[in-house]
Amino acid sequence: MDIKGTAVISKSGRIKRISGPVIVAEGLEGVQMNEVVRVGKAKLIGEVVELAGKDVSIQVYEETSGLRPGEEVESSGSPLSVELGPGLIGSIYDGIQRPLDIVMKKSGNFIKRGIAVYGLPKDKKWSFRPSVKKGDAVKPGNVIGSVKETAIIEHKIMVPPGVEGIVHEISSGEFTVEEEVAVITGADGSKTGIRMYTKWPVRLKRPYNRKFSPVEPLISGQRVIDTFFPIAKGGVACIPGPFGSGKTVVQQQLAKWTDADVVVYIGCGERGNEMTDVLQEFPELEDPYSGEPLIKRTVLIANTSNMPVAAREASIYTGTTIAEYFRDMGYKVALMADSTSRWAEALREMSGRLEEMPGEEGYPAYLASRVAEFYERGGRVECLGGGREGSLSIIGAVSPPGGDLSDPVVKNTLRVVKVFWGLDDDLSSQRHFPAIHWLRSYSLYLDNINDYCAANIGKDFTDIRNTAMSILQKEESLQEIVRLVGEESLSDRDRQVMDTAKMIREDFLQQHAFDPDETYTPIGQQYRMLKSIINFYDTAVSAIEEGSRFENITILSVREKIARMKYITKDRMGEFDDIDREIKQQIKGTKDGSDNR
Amino acid sequence: MKQEYFTVKSIAGPLFYVEKTQNVSYGEIATVRLPSGEERLGQVLEVNEDVVLLQLFAGTSGANLNNSRVKFLGKGLELPVSKDIQGRIFDGLGRPIDGAPEVIPERKLDINGLAMNPYARSYPDEFIETGISAIDAMNTLVRGQKLPIFSGSGLPHNQLAAQIARQAKVRGKGEEFCVVFAAMGITFEEAEYFKNDFQKTGAIERAVMFLNLADDPAIERLATPRMALTAAEYLAYEKDFHVLVIMTNMTNYAEALREVSAARKEIPGRRGYPGYMYTDLATIYERAGRIKNKKGSITQIPILTMPNDDKTHPIPDLTGYITEGQIIISRELEHNNVYPPIDVLPSLSRLKQKGIGEGKTREDHSAVTSQLFAAYARGKQAKELAIILGEAALSDVDKSFSKFADEYEKKYVSQGEYIDRSIEESLDLAWELLRMLPKEELKRVKEEHIRKYMK
């Protein structure tokens, strides 16, 4: 079946050559690029990746040991697609949308080959509530009804692209995804039945009306990200870093705490235990916005490093298509891909097997365009059908060899993403987490979200952030002097800069992901925390100018309260005012000549 | 009766091209009878309609085009298993070399195994006490983890691995524990060291050893870790053992991988290693873990020597991306007579958080080690500063940190090969060392813990 539902005749051919995950078949004349095929007696799932005369190259998504030349290859007539409909939320899929819990029921603790399972439960009944009536005119993308999929997600049933006309029939009640809930009469009188699920080819981006620039920040509760290097809703970001620098922890923190409606988390070629961790933790953790378990807004794609490499290549597209589908409903979706380097390596491996001419470091020459295409699927859009706005934010981890940022995957990624969170090995070995380096990272969304921040967080939010950045920058240059001649030789004013920078680093930038009290800091608290630190700095500097000694400022008791600001909860916001007052009083005290505290 | 082929078309390095083949499957095993009568094993790397690419495990010397006979066996490499494999020693391809008779197999298992379903995994969170402070307290090992030792040539990684095997235990539980040992390209003496050590402790009774020594065929090494892990999976998931798999040396394994890749004229990735080395290593390392509905577990301690002590070399680099942390051995500490010379700052255990704390180790564990990390890092910085500016330029506080760093290395990290410290001893020692520092500098530990534990 293709996406419009017209049947295509399937053909069959035979295997000619097998080399790892790539096989060559013949006798499949007329087969299309990216068409799904079933390979051999074991019926392994594969995809057509090259057509050369009679020879068809196929990448196989499962282990190919045991295949023999001459075995049958069957074409399905449709490209690699995912099923989109109720039942996605809370699922854990492999790279080609096979639910791993069902796979486990069928094949046990280890994944056997050739297992055919549907992406969506076909027997589960969902309660469908229509939102159009008979006689209404509908266009592609129009919502005709909805299903309450989880406590958080209202799953909207949309008219698929290509279908337009008058609602002829519309039902209400309990249905499975296979049953028709509406019939639409086209202009030519043809009747199209609408079910609650559709299929969509993963390599094709889903259509929308218009794209806009992002204007709103995606809040994650991570101080260094939200305040210093924010990503916008509909923005794209990358986190490169060597192993052990904390990429996965940052990704998981984002998956847990972003204020997105739906989160799609792709574990692409990474550790199995990490996916297990997410699976065990998410049903128990509470979404800070809705109070419901996090799993009720999450879709997981797990193609771990020991699972077949071709499916790893597909996993990125499978995840993105699911994310786009929720975006089309008008949701704010965040997609995390950990790690895009493994995806690029899968591309490289497949390319090598196809004997293509290699580009840099053996990666295929089309790496740059594939990376760009992937990140371009992010964005803030007016959804198809109109009247709704959705966004898809994409955050990709990159694992460059040896942490080397001249790696082709990093270079090509930096060309398209607008936020760069650079992880630093030195910081992580000092256990400064998140190890995002404040001088090397950047965000190009600061201007986009400026108005939003001024209106919703604080008028001086951007100014405070910029002051803090310049203090950190100044620290770096002062560090060099200190390394040569010692700290004593600095002026009191410069020592105050060093002192404040340390305060920003230790009391603001560092954040303990595993401490339940600190793992998430709402943006309002972030603003007040940094404001108090800058307030301390400003007051101290002017006191120093009026004759206070730096030594006396370093022993003030309010500093301890500043160090503990991260634990101030939303209902105790008044404490920030107390701290600001104390800063003023105590620093004023240092001016009065004596050493009083 | 299997068909024999005399149709070898060409031989290059370890590779055979055999023509006019029929019905050969990808990945199957073949035997090659050389003109001398010797028989060697090989594996199918590529199949075309009537040409097969075969890789010989023991190399191709002595083979010729006319008289070499190839027989395809119709199955992949298998390991015969039964409970009797315990206490036995095999070569790199699973053939007994201890003089005892062949194992009567309960079953034969494909050594490549299958990928564990992430949904079936159970998250590792059971603390393993190794009796080594730098591991237990600082970089905690848990059951089902894969924690490699990154070492350099000439450093005591073998002693450390043997000490872990000797002392490792899960407290308060009398569960069955055993060691599976895979040697890849190490010397006879190194292998003997492990054998003797297992003998001394009696662990040999339950251990399974696979030895591919330095003078054994390099290509065989590609099968050795998979043999070991197949044995481990059998013991863990069918016989309920908690298996500790020690694999040494992964560097030799990766070299063998590069050799085969070069012979196949594949496009090389970084430093000549094949582009699929990450995936290949992952199919080994990811076989560690625990399964929800099984009692046993597989914990891996792979050992690798970093060429040139370089952590960014592809072998340690790709390993670090797959494993759940790393224990790094430092040449500098070794020179200062610290044993085990574990450099705790760049070392890491990713699974530490969920394996420690109240009920598992002790309530103060997380905080006190976090304080140790911070204090040791600061002490090392102070020492560096002192080298440039002279000791006198340090503030009093920095001086105390500098002194702390020295004592920490001498008393805490260093503990001797036969000292088995309980986790309580390790944590108490930590508090004792922290007394050297001014109390107001101890920002990462709670006031109540200071009162309770700092005696």
Coordinates of C-alpha atoms in Angstrom, one line a residue, chain B residues 24-246:
Chain B
V24 CA 27.1 -21.2 0.4
S25 CA 25.7 -18.9 3.1
Y26 CA 27.0 -15.6 4.4
G27 CA 29.0 -16.0 7.7
E28 CA 29.3 -19.8 7.6
I29 CA 32.4 -21.7 8.6
A30 CA 34.6 -23.7 6.2
T31 CA 37.6 -26.0 6.6
V32 CA 40.5 -25.8 4.3
R33 CA 42.8 -28.8 3.8
L34 CA 46.2 -27.6 2.8
P35 CA 48.6 -29.6 0.5
S36 CA 50.4 -30.7 3.7
G37 CA 47.3 -32.3 5.0
E38 CA 46.8 -29.7 7.8
E39 CA 43.3 -28.5 8.3
R40 CA 42.4 -24.8 9.0
L41 CA 39.2 -23.0 9.8
G42 CA 37.8 -20.1 7.9
Q43 CA 34.8 -17.9 7.8
V44 CA 32.8 -16.6 4.8
L45 CA 33.0 -12.8 4.5
E46 CA 31.2 -12.3 1.2
V47 CA 29.1 -14.5 -1.1
N48 CA 28.5 -13.9 -4.7
E49 CA 26.6 -16.2 -7.0
D50 CA 29.5 -18.5 -7.6
V51 CA 32.5 -16.8 -5.8
V52 CA 33.0 -16.9 -2.1
L53 CA 35.4 -14.7 -0.1
L54 CA 36.8 -16.8 2.8
Q55 CA 39.0 -15.6 5.7
L56 CA 41.3 -18.1 7.3
F57 CA 41.8 -17.9 11.0
A58 CA 45.3 -19.3 11.1
G59 CA 46.6 -17.5 8.0
T60 CA 47.2 -18.8 4.5
S61 CA 50.9 -19.8 4.6
G62 CA 51.4 -23.2 3.0
A63 CA 48.2 -22.9 1.0
N64 CA 48.3 -23.0 -2.8
L65 CA 45.8 -22.6 -5.6
N66 CA 45.7 -26.1 -7.0
N67 CA 45.7 -28.5 -4.0
S68 CA 43.9 -26.6 -1.3
R69 CA 40.5 -28.2 -0.6
V70 CA 37.7 -26.2 0.8
K71 CA 34.7 -27.6 2.6
F72 CA 31.8 -25.5 3.8
L73 CA 30.2 -26.6 7.0
G74 CA 26.8 -24.9 6.6
K75 CA 26.9 -23.2 10.1
G76 CA 28.6 -20.4 11.9
L77 CA 31.2 -20.6 14.6
E78 CA 29.8 -22.5 17.6
L79 CA 30.9 -23.2 21.1
P80 CA 29.9 -26.5 22.7
V81 CA 28.6 -25.8 26.2
S82 CA 27.7 -27.7 29.3
K83 CA 28.3 -27.2 33.0
D84 CA 31.6 -29.0 32.5
I85 CA 33.2 -26.1 30.8
Q86 CA 34.0 -24.7 34.2
G87 CA 37.5 -25.4 35.3
R88 CA 38.6 -25.9 31.7
I89 CA 41.1 -24.1 29.4
F90 CA 40.4 -23.6 25.7
D91 CA 42.3 -22.1 22.8
G92 CA 41.0 -18.9 21.1
L93 CA 38.6 -21.0 19.0
G94 CA 37.1 -23.0 21.8
R95 CA 39.2 -26.2 21.5
P96 CA 40.4 -27.7 24.8
I97 CA 44.2 -27.2 25.4
D98 CA 44.4 -28.5 29.0
G99 CA 44.9 -32.1 28.0
A100 CA 41.5 -33.2 29.3
P101 CA 39.0 -34.7 26.9
E102 CA 36.5 -32.7 24.8
V103 CA 33.5 -31.3 26.5
I104 CA 30.4 -33.4 25.9
P105 CA 28.1 -30.6 24.8
E106 CA 24.7 -30.0 26.2
R107 CA 24.2 -27.7 23.3
K108 CA 26.1 -25.8 20.7
L109 CA 25.7 -22.0 20.7
D110 CA 26.4 -19.6 17.9
I111 CA 29.2 -17.4 19.2
N112 CA 27.8 -14.2 17.7
G113 CA 24.8 -14.3 20.0
L114 CA 21.9 -12.0 19.5
A115 CA 21.3 -8.4 20.6
M116 CA 19.7 -8.2 24.0
N117 CA 16.4 -6.4 23.9
P118 CA 16.7 -3.1 25.8
Y119 CA 13.2 -3.8 27.1
A120 CA 14.4 -7.0 28.7
R121 CA 17.3 -5.4 30.5
S122 CA 17.3 -4.7 34.1
Y123 CA 19.3 -1.6 35.1
P124 CA 22.5 -2.5 37.0
D125 CA 22.4 -1.2 40.5
E126 CA 24.0 -3.8 42.8
F127 CA 27.2 -2.6 44.3
I128 CA 30.2 -4.9 43.8
E129 CA 32.8 -4.5 46.6
T130 CA 36.2 -4.9 45.0
G131 CA 38.1 -4.0 48.2
I132 CA 39.9 -1.2 46.3
S133 CA 39.2 2.3 47.6
A134 CA 39.9 4.1 44.3
I135 CA 37.2 1.9 42.7
D136 CA 34.7 1.2 45.4
A137 CA 34.4 4.7 46.8
M138 CA 35.4 6.8 43.8
N139 CA 34.4 4.9 40.7
T140 CA 32.0 2.2 41.9
L141 CA 31.6 -1.0 40.0
V142 CA 28.1 -2.5 39.8
R143 CA 26.8 -5.9 38.6
G144 CA 26.1 -5.9 34.9
Q145 CA 28.4 -3.1 34.2
K146 CA 31.2 -3.0 31.6
L147 CA 34.1 -1.1 33.1
P148 CA 37.3 -1.2 31.1
I149 CA 40.8 -0.6 32.5
F150 CA 42.7 1.9 30.3
S151 CA 46.3 1.2 30.8
G152 CA 49.7 1.6 29.1
S153 CA 52.4 -0.9 28.3
G154 CA 54.4 -1.8 31.4
L155 CA 51.7 -0.8 33.9
P156 CA 50.2 -3.2 36.4
H157 CA 46.8 -3.6 34.8
N158 CA 47.0 -7.4 35.1
Q159 CA 47.6 -7.2 38.8
L160 CA 44.7 -4.9 39.2
A161 CA 42.4 -7.2 37.2
A162 CA 43.5 -10.2 39.2
Q163 CA 43.0 -8.4 42.4
I164 CA 39.4 -7.4 41.4
A165 CA 38.7 -11.1 40.4
R166 CA 40.1 -12.2 43.7
Q167 CA 38.3 -9.8 46.0
A168 CA 35.0 -8.9 44.1
K169 CA 31.9 -9.8 46.1
V170 CA 28.3 -8.6 46.5
R171 CA 27.8 -8.2 50.2
G172 CA 25.4 -10.1 52.3
K173 CA 24.6 -12.6 49.5
G174 CA 26.0 -16.1 49.1
E175 CA 25.4 -16.1 45.3
E176 CA 27.3 -18.2 42.8
F177 CA 30.2 -16.2 41.3
C178 CA 32.6 -17.2 38.5
V179 CA 35.2 -15.8 36.2
V180 CA 35.5 -16.2 32.4
F181 CA 38.8 -15.1 31.1
A182 CA 39.6 -14.3 27.5
A183 CA 43.2 -13.7 26.4
M184 CA 43.9 -12.1 23.1
G185 CA 47.5 -11.9 21.9
I186 CA 49.0 -11.7 25.4
T187 CA 52.2 -13.5 26.3
F188 CA 52.4 -16.9 27.8
E189 CA 53.7 -15.4 31.0
E190 CA 50.8 -13.0 31.4
A191 CA 48.4 -15.9 30.9
E192 CA 50.3 -18.0 33.4
Y193 CA 50.0 -15.1 35.9
F194 CA 46.2 -15.2 35.7
K195 CA 46.2 -19.0 35.7
N196 CA 48.3 -19.2 38.9
D197 CA 46.4 -16.5 40.6
F198 CA 43.1 -18.3 39.9
Q199 CA 44.7 -21.5 41.1
K200 CA 45.9 -19.9 44.4
T201 CA 42.4 -18.7 45.2
G202 CA 40.6 -21.7 44.0
A203 CA 38.7 -19.7 41.5
I204 CA 40.1 -21.9 38.7
E205 CA 37.6 -24.6 39.7
R206 CA 34.8 -22.5 38.3
A207 CA 36.7 -20.4 35.8
V208 CA 36.6 -20.8 32.1
M209 CA 39.7 -19.7 30.2
F210 CA 40.0 -18.9 26.5
L211 CA 43.6 -18.3 25.5
N212 CA 44.8 -16.9 22.3
L213 CA 48.4 -16.1 23.0
A214 CA 50.8 -13.7 21.2
D215 CA 52.1 -16.5 18.9
D216 CA 48.7 -17.8 18.0
P217 CA 47.1 -16.7 14.8
A218 CA 46.0 -13.1 15.0
I219 CA 42.7 -13.6 13.1
E220 CA 41.6 -16.1 15.7
R221 CA 41.5 -13.3 18.1
L222 CA 38.3 -12.0 16.4
A223 CA 36.5 -15.1 17.7
T224 CA 38.1 -15.3 21.2
P225 CA 36.0 -12.6 23.1
R226 CA 32.8 -14.0 21.4
M227 CA 33.7 -17.5 22.6
A228 CA 34.2 -16.2 26.1
L229 CA 31.0 -14.2 26.1
T230 CA 29.0 -17.1 24.8
A231 CA 30.3 -19.2 27.7
A232 CA 29.4 -16.3 30.0
E233 CA 25.9 -15.9 28.7
Y234 CA 25.3 -19.6 29.1
L235 CA 26.6 -19.6 32.7
A236 CA 24.7 -16.4 33.6
Y237 CA 21.4 -16.9 32.0
E238 CA 21.0 -20.6 32.1
K239 CA 23.0 -21.6 35.2
D240 CA 22.3 -18.4 37.3
F241 CA 26.0 -17.5 37.9
H242 CA 27.2 -14.0 38.4
V243 CA 30.0 -13.9 35.8
L244 CA 32.9 -11.6 35.8
V245 CA 34.5 -11.5 32.3
I246 CA 38.0 -10.3 32.0

